[in-house]
Short mmCIF file of C-alpha atoms in Angstrom, two decimals:
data_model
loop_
_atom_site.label_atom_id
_atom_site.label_comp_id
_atom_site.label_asym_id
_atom_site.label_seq_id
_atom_site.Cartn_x
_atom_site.Cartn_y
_atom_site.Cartn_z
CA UNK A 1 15.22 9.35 -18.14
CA UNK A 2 13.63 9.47 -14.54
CA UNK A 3 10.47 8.03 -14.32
CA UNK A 4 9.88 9.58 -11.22
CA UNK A 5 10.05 13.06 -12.43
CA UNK A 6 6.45 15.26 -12.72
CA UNK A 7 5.06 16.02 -16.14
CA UNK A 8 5.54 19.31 -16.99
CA UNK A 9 3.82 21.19 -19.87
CA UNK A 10 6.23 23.49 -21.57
CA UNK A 11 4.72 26.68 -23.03
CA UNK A 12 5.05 25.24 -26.55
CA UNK A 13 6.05 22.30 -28.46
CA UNK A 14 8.32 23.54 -30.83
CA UNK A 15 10.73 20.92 -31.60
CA UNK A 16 10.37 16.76 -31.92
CA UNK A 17 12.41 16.10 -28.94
CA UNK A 18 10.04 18.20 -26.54
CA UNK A 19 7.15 16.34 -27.83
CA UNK A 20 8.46 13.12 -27.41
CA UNK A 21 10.12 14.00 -23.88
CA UNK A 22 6.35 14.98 -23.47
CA UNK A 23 4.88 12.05 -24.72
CA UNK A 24 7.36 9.72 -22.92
CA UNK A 25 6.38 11.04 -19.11
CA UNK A 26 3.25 10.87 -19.68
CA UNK A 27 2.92 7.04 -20.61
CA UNK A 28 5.28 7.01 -17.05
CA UNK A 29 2.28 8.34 -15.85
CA UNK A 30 -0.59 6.13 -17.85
CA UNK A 31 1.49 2.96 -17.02
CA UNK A 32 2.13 3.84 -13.19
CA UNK A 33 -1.98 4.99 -12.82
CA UNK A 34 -2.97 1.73 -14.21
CA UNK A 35 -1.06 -0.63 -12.41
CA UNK A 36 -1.95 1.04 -8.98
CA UNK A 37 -5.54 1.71 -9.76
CA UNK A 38 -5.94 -2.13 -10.68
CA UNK A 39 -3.44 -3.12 -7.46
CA UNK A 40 -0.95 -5.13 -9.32
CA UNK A 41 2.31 -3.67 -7.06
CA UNK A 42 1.76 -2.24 -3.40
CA UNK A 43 1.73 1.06 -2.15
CA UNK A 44 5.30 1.23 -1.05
CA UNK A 45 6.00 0.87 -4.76
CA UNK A 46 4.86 3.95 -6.10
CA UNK A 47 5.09 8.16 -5.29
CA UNK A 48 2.87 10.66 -6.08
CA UNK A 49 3.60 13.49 -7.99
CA UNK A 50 1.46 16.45 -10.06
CA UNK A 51 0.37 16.83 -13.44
CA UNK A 52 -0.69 19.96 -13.58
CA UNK A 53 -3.08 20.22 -10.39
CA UNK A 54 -4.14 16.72 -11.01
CA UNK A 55 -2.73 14.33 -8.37
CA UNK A 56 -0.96 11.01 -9.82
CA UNK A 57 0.73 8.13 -8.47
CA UNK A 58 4.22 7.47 -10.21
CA UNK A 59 6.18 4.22 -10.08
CA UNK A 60 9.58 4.12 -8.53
CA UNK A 61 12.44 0.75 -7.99
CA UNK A 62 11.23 -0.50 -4.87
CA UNK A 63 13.54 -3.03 -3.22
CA UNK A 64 11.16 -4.99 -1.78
CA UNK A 65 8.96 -5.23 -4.72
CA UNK A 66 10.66 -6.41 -8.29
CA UNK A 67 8.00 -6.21 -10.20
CA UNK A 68 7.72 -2.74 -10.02
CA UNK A 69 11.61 -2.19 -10.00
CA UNK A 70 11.51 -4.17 -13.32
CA UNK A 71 8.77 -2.39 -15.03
CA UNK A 72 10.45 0.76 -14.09
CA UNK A 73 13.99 -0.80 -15.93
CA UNK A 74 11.77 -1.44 -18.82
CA UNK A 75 10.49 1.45 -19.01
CA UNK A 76 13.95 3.41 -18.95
CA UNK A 77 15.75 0.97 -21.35
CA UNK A 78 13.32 0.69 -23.83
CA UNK A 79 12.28 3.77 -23.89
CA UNK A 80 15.05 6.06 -24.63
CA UNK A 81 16.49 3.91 -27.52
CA UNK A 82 12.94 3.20 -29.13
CA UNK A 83 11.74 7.01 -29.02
CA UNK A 84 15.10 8.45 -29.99
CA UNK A 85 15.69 5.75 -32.64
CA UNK A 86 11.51 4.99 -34.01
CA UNK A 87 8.84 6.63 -32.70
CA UNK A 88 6.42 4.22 -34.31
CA UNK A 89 5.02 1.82 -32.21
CA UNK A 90 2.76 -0.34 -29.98
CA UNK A 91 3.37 -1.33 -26.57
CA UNK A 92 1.01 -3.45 -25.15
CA UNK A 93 0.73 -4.50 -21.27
CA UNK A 94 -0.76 -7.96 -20.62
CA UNK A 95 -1.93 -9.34 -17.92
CA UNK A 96 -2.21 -12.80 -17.41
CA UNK A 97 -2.98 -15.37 -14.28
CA UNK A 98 -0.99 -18.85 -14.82
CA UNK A 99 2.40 -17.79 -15.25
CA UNK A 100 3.05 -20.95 -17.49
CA UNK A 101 0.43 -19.71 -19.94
CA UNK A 102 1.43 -15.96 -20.73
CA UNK A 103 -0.29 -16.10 -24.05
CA UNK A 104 -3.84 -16.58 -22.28
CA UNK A 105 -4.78 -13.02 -21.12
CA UNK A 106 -7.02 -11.64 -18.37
CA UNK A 107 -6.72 -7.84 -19.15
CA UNK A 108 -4.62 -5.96 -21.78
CA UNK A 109 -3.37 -2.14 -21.84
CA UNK A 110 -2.39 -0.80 -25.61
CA UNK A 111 0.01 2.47 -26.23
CA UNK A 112 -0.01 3.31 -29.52
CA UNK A 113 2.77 5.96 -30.87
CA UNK A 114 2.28 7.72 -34.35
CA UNK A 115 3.20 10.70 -35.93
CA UNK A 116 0.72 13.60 -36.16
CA UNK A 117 2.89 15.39 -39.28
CA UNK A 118 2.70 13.67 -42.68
CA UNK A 119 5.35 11.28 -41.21
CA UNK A 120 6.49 7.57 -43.05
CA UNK A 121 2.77 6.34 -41.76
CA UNK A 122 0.05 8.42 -41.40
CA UNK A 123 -2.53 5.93 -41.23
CA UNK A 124 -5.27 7.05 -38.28
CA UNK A 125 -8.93 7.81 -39.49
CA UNK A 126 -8.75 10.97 -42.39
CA UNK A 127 -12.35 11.26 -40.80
CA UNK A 128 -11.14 13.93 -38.55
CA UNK A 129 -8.08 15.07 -39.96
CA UNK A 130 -7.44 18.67 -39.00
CA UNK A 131 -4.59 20.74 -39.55
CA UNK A 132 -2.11 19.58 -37.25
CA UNK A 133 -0.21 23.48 -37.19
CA UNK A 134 -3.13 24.03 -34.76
CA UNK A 135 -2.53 21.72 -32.38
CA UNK A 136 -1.63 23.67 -29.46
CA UNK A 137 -0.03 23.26 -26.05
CA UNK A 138 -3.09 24.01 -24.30
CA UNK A 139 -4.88 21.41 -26.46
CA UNK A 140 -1.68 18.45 -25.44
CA UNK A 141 -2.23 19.87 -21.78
CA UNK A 142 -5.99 19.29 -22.08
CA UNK A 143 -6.15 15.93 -23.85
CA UNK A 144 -3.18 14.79 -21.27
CA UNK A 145 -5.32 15.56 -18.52
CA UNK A 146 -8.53 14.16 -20.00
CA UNK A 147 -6.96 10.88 -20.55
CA UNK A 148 -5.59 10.52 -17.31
CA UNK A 149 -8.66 11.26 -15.36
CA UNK A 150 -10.43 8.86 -17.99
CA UNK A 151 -7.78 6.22 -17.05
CA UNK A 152 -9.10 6.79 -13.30
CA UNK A 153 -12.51 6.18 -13.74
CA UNK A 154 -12.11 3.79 -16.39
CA UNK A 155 -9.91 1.49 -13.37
CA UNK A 156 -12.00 2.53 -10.41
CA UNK A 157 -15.20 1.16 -12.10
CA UNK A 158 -13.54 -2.27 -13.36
CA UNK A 159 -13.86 -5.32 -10.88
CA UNK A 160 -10.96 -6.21 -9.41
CA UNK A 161 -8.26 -8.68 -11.16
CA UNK A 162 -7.68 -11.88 -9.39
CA UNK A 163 -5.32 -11.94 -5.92
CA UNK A 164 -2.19 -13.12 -8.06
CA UNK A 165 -1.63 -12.04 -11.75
CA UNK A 166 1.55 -11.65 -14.39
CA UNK A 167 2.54 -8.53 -16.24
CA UNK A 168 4.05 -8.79 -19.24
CA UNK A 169 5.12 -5.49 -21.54
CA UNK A 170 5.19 -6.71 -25.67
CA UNK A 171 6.66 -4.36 -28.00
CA UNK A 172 5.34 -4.28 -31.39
CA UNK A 173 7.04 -1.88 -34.34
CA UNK A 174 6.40 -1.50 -37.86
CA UNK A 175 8.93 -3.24 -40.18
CA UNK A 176 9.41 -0.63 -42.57
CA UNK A 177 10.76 1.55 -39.70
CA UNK A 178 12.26 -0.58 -37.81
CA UNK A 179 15.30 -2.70 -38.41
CA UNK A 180 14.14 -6.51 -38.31
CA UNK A 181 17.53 -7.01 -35.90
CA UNK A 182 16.69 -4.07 -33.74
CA UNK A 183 15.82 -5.74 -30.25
CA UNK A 184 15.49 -2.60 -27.18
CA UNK A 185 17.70 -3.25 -24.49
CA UNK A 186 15.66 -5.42 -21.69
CA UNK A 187 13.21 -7.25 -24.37
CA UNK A 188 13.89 -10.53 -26.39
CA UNK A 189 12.52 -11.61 -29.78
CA UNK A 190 8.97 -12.60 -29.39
CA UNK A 191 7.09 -15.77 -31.03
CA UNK A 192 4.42 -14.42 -32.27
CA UNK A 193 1.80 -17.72 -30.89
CA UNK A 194 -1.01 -15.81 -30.70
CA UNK A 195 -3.03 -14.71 -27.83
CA UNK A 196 -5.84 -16.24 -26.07
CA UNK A 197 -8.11 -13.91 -24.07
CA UNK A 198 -9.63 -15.64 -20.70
CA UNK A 199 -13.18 -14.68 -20.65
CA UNK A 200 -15.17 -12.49 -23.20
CA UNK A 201 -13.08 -9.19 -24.58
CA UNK A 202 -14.24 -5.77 -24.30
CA UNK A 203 -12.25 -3.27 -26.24
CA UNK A 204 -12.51 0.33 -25.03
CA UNK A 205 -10.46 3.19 -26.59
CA UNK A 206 -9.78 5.40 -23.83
CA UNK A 207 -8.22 8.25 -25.32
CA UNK A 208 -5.75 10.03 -27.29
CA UNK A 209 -3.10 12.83 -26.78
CA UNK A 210 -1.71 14.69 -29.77
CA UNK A 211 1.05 16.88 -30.13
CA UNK A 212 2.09 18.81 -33.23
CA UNK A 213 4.46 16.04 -34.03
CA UNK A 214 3.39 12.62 -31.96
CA UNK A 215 -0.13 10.93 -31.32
CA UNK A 216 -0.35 8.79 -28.03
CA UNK A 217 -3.89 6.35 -28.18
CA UNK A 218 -4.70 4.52 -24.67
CA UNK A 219 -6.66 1.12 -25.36
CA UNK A 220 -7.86 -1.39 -22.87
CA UNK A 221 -9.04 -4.73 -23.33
CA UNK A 222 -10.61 -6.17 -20.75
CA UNK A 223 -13.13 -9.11 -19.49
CA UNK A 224 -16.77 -8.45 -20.20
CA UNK A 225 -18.39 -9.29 -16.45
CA UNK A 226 -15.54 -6.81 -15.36
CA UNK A 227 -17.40 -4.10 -16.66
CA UNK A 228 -20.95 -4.91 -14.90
CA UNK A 229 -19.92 -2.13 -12.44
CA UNK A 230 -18.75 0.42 -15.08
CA UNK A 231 -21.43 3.15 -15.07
CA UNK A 232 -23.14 2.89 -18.98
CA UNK A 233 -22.95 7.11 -18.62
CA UNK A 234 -19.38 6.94 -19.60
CA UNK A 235 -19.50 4.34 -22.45
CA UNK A 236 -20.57 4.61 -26.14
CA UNK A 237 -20.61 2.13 -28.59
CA UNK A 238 -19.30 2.12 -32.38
CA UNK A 239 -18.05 5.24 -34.57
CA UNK A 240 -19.48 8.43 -33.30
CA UNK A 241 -18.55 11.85 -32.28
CA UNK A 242 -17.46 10.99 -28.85
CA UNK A 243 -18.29 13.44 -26.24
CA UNK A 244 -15.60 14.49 -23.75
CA UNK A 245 -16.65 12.05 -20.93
CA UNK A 246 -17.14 8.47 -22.72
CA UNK A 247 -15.07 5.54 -23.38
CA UNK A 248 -15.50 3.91 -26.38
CA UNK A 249 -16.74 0.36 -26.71
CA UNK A 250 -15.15 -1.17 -29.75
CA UNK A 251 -17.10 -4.52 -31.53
CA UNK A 252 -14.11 -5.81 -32.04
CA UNK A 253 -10.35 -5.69 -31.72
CA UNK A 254 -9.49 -2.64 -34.32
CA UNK A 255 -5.49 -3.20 -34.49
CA UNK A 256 -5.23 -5.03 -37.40
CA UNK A 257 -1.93 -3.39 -38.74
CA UNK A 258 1.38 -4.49 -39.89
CA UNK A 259 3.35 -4.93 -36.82
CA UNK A 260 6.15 -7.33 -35.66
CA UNK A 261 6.56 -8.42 -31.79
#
């Protein structure tokens, strides 16, 4: 499970396991373009490799920077158990600035996992269901593109986070999938305390990638006077038929599902 290797779009996605082998690289990709675009690990920590003929900067174990070597271990532990085993889930990224307070949050990156099919939990907006027999490569290869370079703009427009932050990675599964024992290797039970955001939240859904059998959503949440730079061309607020260019500015925080930490 090499984080380190390029995404590469096969001509179709017939089975499961080549959608989530898919799906998997390219939150190796969303994860590694967010950290460096917001400057949480140094240069030396990360490659850069293609998607496509778009240019991306990957994460790799860097022994002079743990953070990034940890993430990375995360990443690779996690990830083959919980998409092999359940496919169903949340992972959220948190960033936080006193690292005795993790539960008071400065920024927050969501990547939600669901099944296109009529799996155990189809539960995303019937408003636009469509037949998901016609999902295509080309449209995976598209919307995997278009999210990335959304991710781009999205973190070259945000002000910067403070000098010294935290990352924390939270998993979060459904209980009627999951086993309430099942811990992924790397993670610990959470206590679910609650989270404090620092600041005012602004939720933005950045995008989503479907394949005929997975659906990957991109969420950030992030502090309000961080966005004074964003250009108001590429946002929209509320419910509407979002053209190809524009984040979406949610009121308020729409995850309120079932999950477990």
């Amino acid at each position: 499970s090499n984080f380190q290797s390029a995404v590469v779009f096969p001509n179709k996605i017939s089975t499961e396991q080549q959608s989530l082998m898919l799906v998997k690289r390219l939150l190796a990709v969303a994860v590694s373009c967010i950290t460096y675009l917001r400057g949480i690990f140094p240069e030396s920590a990360y490659g850069t490799r293609y998607m496509d003929d778009v240019c991306v900067k990957i994460l790799r174990e860097d022994k002079n920077c743990p953070g990034s070597t940890q993430l990375v271990k995360w990443y690779v532990n996690y990830t083959y158990v919980q998409f092999l085993l359940f496919p169903l889930f949340t992972l959220k990224m948190q960033v936080y600035t006193h690292p005795e307070d993790p539960q008071t949050i400065t920024e927050c990156y969501h990547f939600k996992f669901k099944y296109t099919h009529n799996g155990p939990l189809l539960d995303f907006s019937s408003k636009n269901k469509r037949n998901d027999s016609t999902i295509t490569c080309a449209d995976t290869k598209k919307a995997s593109i278009l999210l990335i370079r959304k991710i781009y703009v999205l973190m070259q427009n945000l002000s910067p986070l403070p000098d010294d932050v935290c990352l924390t990675m939270k998993l979060f599964y459904y209980d009627d999938v999951t086993p309430s024992d099942y811990q992924p290797p790397g993670f610990k039970e959470g206590e679910c305390e609650g989270m404090i955001f620092e600041g005012e939240p602004m939720y933005l859904n950045v995008g989503e990638v479907p394949t005929p059998f997975h659906m990957l959503k991109v969420k950030v949440t992030t502090e309000k006077q961080r966005m004074e730079n964003v250009d108001k061309s590429i946002l929209k607020h509320g419910e509407t038929n979002v053209p190809l260019q524009v984040l979406r500015v949610d009121r308020d925080d729409p995850e309120g599902e079932n999950q477990d930490m």
